[in-house]
Coordinates of C-alpha atoms and ligand atoms in Angstrom, one line a residue:
X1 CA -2.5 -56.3 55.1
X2 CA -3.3 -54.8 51.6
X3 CA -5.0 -51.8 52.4
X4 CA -5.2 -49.0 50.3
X5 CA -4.5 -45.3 52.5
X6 CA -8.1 -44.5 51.1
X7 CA -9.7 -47.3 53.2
X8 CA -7.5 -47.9 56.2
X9 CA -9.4 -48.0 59.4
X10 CA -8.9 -45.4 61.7
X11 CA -7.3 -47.8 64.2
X12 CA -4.6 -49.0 61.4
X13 CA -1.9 -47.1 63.4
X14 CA -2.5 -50.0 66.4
X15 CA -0.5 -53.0 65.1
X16 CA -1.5 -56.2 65.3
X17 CA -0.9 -58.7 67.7
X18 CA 1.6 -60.7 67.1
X19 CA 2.9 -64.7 68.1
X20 CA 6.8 -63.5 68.8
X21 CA 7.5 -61.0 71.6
X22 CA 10.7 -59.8 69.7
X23 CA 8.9 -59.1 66.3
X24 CA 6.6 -56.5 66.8
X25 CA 6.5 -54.7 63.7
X26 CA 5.2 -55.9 61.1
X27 CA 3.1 -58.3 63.2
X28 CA 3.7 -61.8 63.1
X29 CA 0.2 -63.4 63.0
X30 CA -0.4 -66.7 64.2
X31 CA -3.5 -70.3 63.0
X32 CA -6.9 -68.7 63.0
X33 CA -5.6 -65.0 63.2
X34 CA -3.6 -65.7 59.7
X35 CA -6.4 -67.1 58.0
X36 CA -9.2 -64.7 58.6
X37 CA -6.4 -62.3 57.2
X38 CA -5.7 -64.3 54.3
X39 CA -9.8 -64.0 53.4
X40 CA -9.6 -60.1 54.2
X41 CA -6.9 -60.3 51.9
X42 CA -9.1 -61.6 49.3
X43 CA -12.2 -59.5 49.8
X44 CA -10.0 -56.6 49.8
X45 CA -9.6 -57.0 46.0
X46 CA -12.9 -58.8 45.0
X47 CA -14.8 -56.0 46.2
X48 CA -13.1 -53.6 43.0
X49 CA -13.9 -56.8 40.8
X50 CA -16.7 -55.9 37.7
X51 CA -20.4 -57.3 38.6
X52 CA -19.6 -59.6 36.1
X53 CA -16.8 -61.0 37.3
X54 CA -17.7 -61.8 40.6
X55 CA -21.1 -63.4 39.0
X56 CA -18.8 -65.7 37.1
X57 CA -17.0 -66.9 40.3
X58 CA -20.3 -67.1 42.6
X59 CA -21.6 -69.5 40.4
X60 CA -18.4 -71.8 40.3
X61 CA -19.0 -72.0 44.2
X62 CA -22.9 -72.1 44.2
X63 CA -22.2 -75.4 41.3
X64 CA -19.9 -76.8 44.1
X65 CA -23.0 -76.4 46.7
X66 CA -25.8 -77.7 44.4
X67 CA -23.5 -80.9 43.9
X68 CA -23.0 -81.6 47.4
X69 CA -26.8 -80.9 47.9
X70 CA -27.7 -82.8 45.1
X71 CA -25.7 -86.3 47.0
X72 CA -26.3 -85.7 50.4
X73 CA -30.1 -84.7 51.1
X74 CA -33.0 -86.1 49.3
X75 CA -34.5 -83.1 49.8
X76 CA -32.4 -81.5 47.7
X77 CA -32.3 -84.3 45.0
X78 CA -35.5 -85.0 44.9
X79 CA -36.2 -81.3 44.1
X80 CA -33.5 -81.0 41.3
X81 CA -34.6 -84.2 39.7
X82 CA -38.4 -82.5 39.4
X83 CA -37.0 -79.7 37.7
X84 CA -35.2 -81.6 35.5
X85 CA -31.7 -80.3 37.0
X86 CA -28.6 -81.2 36.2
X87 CA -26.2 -79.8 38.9
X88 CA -23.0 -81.1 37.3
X89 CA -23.5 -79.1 34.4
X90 CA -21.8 -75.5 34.6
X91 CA -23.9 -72.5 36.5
X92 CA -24.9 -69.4 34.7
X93 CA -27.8 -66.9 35.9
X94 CA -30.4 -67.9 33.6
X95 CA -29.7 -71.8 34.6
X96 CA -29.7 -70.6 38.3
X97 CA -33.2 -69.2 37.7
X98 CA -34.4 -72.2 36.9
X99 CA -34.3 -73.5 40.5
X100 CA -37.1 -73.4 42.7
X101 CA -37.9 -70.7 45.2
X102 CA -37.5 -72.1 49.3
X103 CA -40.1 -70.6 51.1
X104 CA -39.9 -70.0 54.4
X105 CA -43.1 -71.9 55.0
X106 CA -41.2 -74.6 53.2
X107 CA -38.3 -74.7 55.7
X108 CA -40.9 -74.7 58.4
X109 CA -42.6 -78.0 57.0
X110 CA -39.7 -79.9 56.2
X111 CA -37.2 -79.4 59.1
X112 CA -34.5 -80.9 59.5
X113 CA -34.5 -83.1 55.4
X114 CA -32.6 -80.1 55.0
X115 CA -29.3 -81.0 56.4
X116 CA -27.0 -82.9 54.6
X117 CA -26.3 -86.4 55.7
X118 CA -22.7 -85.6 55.4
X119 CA -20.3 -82.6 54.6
X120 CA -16.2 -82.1 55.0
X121 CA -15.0 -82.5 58.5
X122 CA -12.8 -79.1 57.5
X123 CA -15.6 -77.4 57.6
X124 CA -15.5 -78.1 61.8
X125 CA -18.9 -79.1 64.1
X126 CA -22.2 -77.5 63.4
X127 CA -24.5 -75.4 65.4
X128 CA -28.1 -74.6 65.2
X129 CA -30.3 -70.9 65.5
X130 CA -34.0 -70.4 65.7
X131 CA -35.5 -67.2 64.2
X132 CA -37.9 -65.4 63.3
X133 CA -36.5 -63.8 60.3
X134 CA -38.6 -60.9 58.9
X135 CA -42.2 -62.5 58.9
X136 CA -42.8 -63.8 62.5
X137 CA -42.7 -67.2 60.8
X138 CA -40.0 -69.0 62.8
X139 CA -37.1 -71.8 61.5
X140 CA -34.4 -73.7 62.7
X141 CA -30.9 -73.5 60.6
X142 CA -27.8 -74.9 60.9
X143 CA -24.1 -73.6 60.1
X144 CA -20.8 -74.5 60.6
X145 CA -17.7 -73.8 61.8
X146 CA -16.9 -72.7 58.0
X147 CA -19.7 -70.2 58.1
X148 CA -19.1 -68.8 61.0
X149 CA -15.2 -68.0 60.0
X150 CA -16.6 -66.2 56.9
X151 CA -18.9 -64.0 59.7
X152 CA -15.6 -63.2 61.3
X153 CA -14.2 -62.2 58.0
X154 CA -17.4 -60.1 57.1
X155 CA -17.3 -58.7 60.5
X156 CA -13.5 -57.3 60.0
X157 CA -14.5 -56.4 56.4
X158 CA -17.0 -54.0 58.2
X159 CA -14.7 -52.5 61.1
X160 CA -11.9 -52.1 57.9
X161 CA -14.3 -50.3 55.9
X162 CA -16.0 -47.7 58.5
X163 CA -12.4 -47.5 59.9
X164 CA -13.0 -48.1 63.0
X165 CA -10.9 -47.4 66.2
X166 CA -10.0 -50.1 67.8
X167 CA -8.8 -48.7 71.0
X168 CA -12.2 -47.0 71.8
X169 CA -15.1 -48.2 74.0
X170 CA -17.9 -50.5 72.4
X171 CA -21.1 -50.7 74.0
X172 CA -24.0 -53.3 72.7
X173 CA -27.5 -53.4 73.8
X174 CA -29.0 -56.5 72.3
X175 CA -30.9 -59.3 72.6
X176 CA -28.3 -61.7 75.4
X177 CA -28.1 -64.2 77.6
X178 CA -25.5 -61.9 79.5
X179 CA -25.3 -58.2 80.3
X180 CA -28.2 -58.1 83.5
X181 CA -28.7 -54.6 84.2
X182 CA -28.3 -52.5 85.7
X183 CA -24.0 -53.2 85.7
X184 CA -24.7 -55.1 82.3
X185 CA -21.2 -57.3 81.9
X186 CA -18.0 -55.4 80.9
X187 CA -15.5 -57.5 78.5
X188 CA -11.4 -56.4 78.4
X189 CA -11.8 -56.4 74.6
X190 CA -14.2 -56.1 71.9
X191 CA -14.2 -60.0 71.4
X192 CA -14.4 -62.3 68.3
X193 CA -12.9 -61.3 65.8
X194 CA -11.6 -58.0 66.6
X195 CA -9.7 -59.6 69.3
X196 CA -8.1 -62.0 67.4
X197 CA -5.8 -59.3 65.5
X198 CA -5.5 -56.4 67.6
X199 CA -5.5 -55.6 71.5
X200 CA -8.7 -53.4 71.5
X201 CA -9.9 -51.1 74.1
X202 CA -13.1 -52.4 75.6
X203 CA -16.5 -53.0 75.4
X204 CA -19.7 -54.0 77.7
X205 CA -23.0 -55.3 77.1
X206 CA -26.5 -54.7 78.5
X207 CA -29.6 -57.0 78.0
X208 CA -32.0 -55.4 75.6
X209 CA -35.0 -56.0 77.9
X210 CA -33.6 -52.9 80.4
X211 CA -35.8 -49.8 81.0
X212 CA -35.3 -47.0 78.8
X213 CA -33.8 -45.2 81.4
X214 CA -31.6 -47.5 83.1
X215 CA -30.0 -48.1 79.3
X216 CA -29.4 -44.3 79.5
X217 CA -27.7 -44.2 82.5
X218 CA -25.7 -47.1 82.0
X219 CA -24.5 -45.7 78.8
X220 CA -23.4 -42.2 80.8
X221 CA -21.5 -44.0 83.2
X222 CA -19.5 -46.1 79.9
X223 CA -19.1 -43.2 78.0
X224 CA -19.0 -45.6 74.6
X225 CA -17.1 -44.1 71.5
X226 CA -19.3 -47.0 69.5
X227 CA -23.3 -47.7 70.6
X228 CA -24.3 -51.1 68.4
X229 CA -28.4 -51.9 69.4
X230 CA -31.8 -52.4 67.4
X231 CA -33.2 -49.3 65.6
X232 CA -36.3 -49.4 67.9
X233 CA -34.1 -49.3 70.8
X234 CA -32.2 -46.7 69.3
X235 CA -35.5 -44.4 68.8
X236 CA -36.2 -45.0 72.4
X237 CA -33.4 -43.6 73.3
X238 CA -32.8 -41.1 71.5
X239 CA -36.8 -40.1 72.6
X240 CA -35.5 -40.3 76.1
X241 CA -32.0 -38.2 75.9
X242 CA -34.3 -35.4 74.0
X243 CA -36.7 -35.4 76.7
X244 CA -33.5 -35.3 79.5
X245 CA -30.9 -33.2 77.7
X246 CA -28.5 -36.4 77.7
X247 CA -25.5 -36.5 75.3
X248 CA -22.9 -38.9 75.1
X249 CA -19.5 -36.8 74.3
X250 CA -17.3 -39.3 72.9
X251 CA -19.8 -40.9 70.7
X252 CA -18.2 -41.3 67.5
X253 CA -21.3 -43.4 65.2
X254 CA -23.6 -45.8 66.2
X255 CA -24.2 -49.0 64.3
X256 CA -27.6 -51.1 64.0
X257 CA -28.7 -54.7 63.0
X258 CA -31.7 -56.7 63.2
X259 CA -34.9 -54.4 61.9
X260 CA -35.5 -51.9 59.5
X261 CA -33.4 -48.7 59.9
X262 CA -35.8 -45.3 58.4
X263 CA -34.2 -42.5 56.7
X264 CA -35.9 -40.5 59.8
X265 CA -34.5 -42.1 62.4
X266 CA -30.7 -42.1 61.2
X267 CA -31.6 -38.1 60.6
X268 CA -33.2 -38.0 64.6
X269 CA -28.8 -39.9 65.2
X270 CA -27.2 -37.3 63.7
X271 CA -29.4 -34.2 64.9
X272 CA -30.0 -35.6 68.3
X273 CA -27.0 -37.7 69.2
X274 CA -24.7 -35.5 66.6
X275 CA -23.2 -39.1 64.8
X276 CA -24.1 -41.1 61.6
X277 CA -25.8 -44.7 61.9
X278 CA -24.1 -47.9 60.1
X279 CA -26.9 -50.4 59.4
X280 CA -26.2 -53.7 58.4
X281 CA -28.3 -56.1 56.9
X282 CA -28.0 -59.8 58.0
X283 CA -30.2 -62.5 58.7
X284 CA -29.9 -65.9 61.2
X285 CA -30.0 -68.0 58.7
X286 CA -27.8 -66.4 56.3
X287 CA -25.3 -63.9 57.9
X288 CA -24.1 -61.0 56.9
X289 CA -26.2 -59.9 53.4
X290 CA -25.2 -56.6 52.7
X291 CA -23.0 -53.8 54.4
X292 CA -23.7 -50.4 54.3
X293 CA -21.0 -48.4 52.1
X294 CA -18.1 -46.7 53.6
X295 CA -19.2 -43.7 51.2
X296 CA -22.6 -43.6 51.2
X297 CA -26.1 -44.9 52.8
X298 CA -26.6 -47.5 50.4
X299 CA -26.1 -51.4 51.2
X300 CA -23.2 -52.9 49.5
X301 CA -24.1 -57.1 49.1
X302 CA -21.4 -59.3 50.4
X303 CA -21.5 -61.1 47.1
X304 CA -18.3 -63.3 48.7
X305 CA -20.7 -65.7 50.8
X306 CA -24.0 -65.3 49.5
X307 CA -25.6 -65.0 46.5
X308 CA -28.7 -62.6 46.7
X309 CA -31.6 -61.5 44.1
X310 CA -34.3 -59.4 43.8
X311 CA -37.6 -61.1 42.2
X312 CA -40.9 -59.4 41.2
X313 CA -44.0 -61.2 41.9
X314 CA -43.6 -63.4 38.5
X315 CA -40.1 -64.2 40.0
X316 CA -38.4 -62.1 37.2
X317 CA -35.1 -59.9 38.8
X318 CA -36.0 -56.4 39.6
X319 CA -34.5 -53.2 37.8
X320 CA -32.5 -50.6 39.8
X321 CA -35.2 -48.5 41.9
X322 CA -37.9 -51.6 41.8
X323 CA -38.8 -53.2 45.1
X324 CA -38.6 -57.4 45.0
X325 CA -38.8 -59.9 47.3
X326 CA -34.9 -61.4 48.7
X327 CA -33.9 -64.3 47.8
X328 CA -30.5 -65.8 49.3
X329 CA -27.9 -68.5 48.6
X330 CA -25.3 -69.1 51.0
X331 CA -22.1 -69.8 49.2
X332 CA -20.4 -72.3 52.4
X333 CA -23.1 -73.9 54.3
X334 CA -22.6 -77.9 53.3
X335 CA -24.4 -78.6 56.2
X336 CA -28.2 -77.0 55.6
X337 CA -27.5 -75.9 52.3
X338 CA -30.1 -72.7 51.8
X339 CA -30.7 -72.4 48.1
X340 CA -32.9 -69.3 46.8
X341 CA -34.3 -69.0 50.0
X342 CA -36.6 -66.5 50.6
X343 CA -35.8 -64.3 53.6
X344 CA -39.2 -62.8 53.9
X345 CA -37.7 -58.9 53.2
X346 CA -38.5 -56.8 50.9
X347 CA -35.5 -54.4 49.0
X348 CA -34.9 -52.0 46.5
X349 CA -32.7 -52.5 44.1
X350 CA -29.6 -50.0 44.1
X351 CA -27.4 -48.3 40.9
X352 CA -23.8 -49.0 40.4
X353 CA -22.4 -47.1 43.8
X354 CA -19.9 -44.3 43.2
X355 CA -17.4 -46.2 45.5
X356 CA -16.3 -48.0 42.7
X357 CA -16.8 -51.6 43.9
X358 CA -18.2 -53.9 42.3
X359 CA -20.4 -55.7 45.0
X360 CA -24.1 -55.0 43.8
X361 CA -26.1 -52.9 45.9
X362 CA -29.6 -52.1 47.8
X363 CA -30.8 -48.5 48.3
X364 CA -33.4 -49.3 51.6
X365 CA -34.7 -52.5 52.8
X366 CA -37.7 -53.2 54.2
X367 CA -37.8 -56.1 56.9
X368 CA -39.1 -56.0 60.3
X369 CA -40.1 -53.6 63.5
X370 CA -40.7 -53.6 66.7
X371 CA -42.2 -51.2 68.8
X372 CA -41.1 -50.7 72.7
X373 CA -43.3 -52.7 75.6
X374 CA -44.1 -50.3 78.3
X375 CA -45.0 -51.9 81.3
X376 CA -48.0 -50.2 83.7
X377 CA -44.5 -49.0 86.1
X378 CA -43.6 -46.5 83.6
X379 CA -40.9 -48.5 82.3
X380 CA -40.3 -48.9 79.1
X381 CA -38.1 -51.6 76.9
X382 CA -37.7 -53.7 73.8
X383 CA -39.8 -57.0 73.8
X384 CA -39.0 -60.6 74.6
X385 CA -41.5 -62.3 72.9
X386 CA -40.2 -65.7 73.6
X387 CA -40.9 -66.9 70.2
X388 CA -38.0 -69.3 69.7
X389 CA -40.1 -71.8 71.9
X390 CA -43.7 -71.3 70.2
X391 CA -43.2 -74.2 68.4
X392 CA -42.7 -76.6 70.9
X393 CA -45.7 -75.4 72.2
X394 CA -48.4 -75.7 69.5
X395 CA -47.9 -75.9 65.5
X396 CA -47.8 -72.2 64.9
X397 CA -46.5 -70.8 61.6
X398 CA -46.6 -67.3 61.8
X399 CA -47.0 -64.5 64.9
X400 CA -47.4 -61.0 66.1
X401 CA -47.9 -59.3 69.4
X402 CA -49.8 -56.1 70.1
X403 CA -49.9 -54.3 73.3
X404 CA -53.5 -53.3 73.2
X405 CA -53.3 -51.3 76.7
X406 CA -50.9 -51.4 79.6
X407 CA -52.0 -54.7 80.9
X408 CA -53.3 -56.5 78.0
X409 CA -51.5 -58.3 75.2
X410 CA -53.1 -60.0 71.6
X411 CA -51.7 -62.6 70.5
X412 CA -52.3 -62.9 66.9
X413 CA -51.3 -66.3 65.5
X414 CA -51.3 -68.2 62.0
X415 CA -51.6 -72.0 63.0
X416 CA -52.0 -75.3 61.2
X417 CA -54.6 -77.0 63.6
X418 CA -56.7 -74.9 66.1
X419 CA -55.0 -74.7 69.4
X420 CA -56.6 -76.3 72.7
X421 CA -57.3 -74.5 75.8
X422 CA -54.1 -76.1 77.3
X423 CA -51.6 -74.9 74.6
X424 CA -53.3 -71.3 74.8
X425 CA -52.4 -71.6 78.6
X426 CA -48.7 -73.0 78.2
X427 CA -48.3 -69.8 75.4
X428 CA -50.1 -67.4 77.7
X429 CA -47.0 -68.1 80.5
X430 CA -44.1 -68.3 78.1
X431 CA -45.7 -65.0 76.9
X432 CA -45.9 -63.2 80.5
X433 CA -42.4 -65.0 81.7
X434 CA -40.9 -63.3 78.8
X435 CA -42.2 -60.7 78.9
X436 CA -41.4 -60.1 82.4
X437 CA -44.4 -58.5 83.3
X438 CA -48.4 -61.1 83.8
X439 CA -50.4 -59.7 81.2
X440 CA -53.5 -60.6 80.0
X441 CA -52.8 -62.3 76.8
X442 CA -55.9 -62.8 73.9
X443 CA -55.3 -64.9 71.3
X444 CA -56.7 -63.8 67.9
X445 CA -56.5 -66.5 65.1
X446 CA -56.3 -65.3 61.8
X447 CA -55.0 -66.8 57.7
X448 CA -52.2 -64.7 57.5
X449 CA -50.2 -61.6 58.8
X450 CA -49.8 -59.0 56.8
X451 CA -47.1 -56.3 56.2
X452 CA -47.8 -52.8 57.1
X453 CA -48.1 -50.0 54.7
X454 CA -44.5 -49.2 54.7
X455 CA -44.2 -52.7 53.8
X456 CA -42.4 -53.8 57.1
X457 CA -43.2 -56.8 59.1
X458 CA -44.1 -55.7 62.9
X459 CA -43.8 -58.3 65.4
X460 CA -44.6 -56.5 68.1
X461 CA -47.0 -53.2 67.9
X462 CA -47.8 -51.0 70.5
X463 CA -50.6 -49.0 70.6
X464 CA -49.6 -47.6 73.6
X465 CA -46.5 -45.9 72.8
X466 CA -46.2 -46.3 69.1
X467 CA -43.1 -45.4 67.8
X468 CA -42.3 -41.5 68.0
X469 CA -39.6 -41.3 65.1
Ligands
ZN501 ZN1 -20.2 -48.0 47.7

């Protein structure tokens, strides 16, 4: 692989797997293995390209995108045609601007018009997500097998560029359908994609809704060189091994996704746990968005799969050190096309990073929080709020849950329609059963949501153990 001494992972001294037991050196690299090699490859050189450059060649692809939009969903079509849109004609930025914004309200009302009646079988089967994004306003998306292989790529891009080594012990605390506690579930290897080039050492997983304190022990008994979890969960524990005099002594970094990561808590990491925190910044709906630097704590954009801007309120792009609204295109979904969509963060736009690459960047970003449930047994854990299955219940468009004491819940809710005393009931159990715990749940109805001061979304508060970093 072209990589420059400057930039080889740590774990570059473990070869890669190879297909023939009599060539081991250099690795012979079989299908799948070959090809996410031959995009790392790629990205390996785009990321020096100028700004400009790599403008030029994102909107050759996005052209190819609105195109396909443009024939297979009306959606689409019908929206180009009112703006008078020509998708065949050649992209530039100030033509791209000329597109309308996607809400996420917008995604909500018109479902599945989205996906395109067709798209290239090589671009495999398709599968679907629900989230919540940043806003407690929750959509369906589809991908495909094509977007997924680029999150493989962007995945190895990250391991490549924080040089990580392979043969050490990865341990993830996240949201799961495995990982029961208190064993968790223990894998041989660090799984897709890592495992697809080299034999790594290996790595175990633990359900995000464990107490606290079972996470801690857990963690002593695995001894992880890599911790990946939610910044809330991280500030939990890091609260908890401060309060028990707990260290981990071959932690080497940990890495988060999935809310907002404060200068103060990657500050509380390194004084408290003794090792830096890699964020990323990725979304359901759109993957991977930006990757934190190799060099520094800013957010490099991974300009190779989706396009992303920074819009004031008059929708004009922001200037380094101004905070806009986010606004993604994904470069290789043919199957839900997501065209300036707006994620529902908030970012501030970065300078040119000393790095040298060329990838635009983010200085902070300002999406969502949670705080920690704590139940009345003491125990303490991030919240399954069960959202994903609101919708079938009632026609609800945006959400936020506050523990208002130990045994009581509000459930503040944005809805279309007022809801009926039996839909109330139906949320009230989803609420408890994910929860894990029968509170009383109060439902609040209100116009809108808004962000906190720090300009975060919180879908879950507690004012019963607010956060402590
Ligand atoms: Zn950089």
């Amino acid at each position: 692989m072209s990589v420059t001494q400057r930039y080889t992972p740590g774990g570059m001294n473990i070869l890669m797997k190879t297909v023939m037991p009599e060539v081991t050196w250099p690795a012979m690299v079989p299908g799948r293995a070959a090809d996410l090699l031959a995009i790392l490859h790629q990205l390996e050189q785009t990321q020096w390209w100028p700004a400009e450059r790599i403008v030029e060649h994102q909107m050759k692809q996005l052209r190819l995108v609105l195109i396909h939009a443009y024939q297979n969903s009306t959606f689409y079509r019908l929206r180009m045609d009112k703006a008078g849109f020509d998708p065949a004609v050649p992209l530039n930025k100030a033509r791209w601007s000329q597109l309308p914004i996607l809400a996420r309200d917008e995604v909500q009302d018109v479902g599945e018009s989205l996906y395109c009646q067709s798209f290239p079988s090589t671009h495999g089967g398709t599968y679907e997500t629900q989230t919540s994004g940043s806003t407690g306003k929750v959509v369906k998306v589809r991908g495909t097998h094509l977007t997924n292989f680029f999150w493989q790529a962007v995945t190895l891009r990250e391991h490549h560029w924080h040089r990580r080594d392979f043969t050490g012990t990865l341990s993830v605390i996240r949201f799961t359908p495995e990982g029961t506690p208190p064993e968790g579930t223990v894998f041989r290897d660090w799984g897709l994609p890592a495992n697809q080039l080299y034999n790594t050492g290996p790595s175990m997983t633990l359900n995000i809704a464990t107490d606290i304190r079972k996470q801690s022990a857990w963690l002593e008994t695995h001894q992880p060189h890599y911790l990946l979890t939610y910044p809330s969960n991280l500030a939990g524990l890091i609260s908890h091994f401060r309060e028990d005099g707990i260290s981990l002594k071959n932690l080497r970094e940990v890495r988060t996704i999935g809310e907002t990561l404060t200068p103060a808590l990657r500050r509380a990491c390194r004084e408290n746990l003794g090792v830096p925190v890699i964020d990323l910044y990725s979304s359901q709906e759109m993957g991977y968005i930006a990757l934190q630097c190799p060099e520094c704590e800013s957010y490099h954009i991974q300009a190779e799969v989706v396009f992303v801007e920074i819009i004031d309120d008059a929708g004009k792009p922001c200037a380094p050190g101004e905070i806009g609204r986010v606004v993604v295109s994904g470069l290789h979904n043919f199957a839900m096309p997501l065209i300036r969509y707006e994620v529902g963060d908030y970012a501030e736009v970065g300078v040119d990073c000393s790095c040298g690459r060329g990838l635009p960047t983010i200085s902070r970003i300002l999406g969502r929080s949670r705080n920690l449930l704590t139940l009345p047994t003491g125990e303490r854990f991030w919240p399954i709020l069960g959202f994903q299955h609101y919708r079938e219940i009632a026609p609800i468009r945006q959400f936020q849950l506050v523990q208002r004491t130990l045994d009581r819940i509000e459930a503040r809710f944005v809805v279309n329609a007022p809801l009926d005393k039996f839909q109330e009931n139906k949320l009230t159990a989803l609420i408890q059963q994910s929860m894990g715990y029968p509170f009383k749940i109060e439902f609040t109805y209100l116009d809108q949501i808004p962000k906190s001061v720090a300009g975060k979304f919180e879908e879950f508060i507690s004012e019963v153990t607010p956060v402590t970093i």
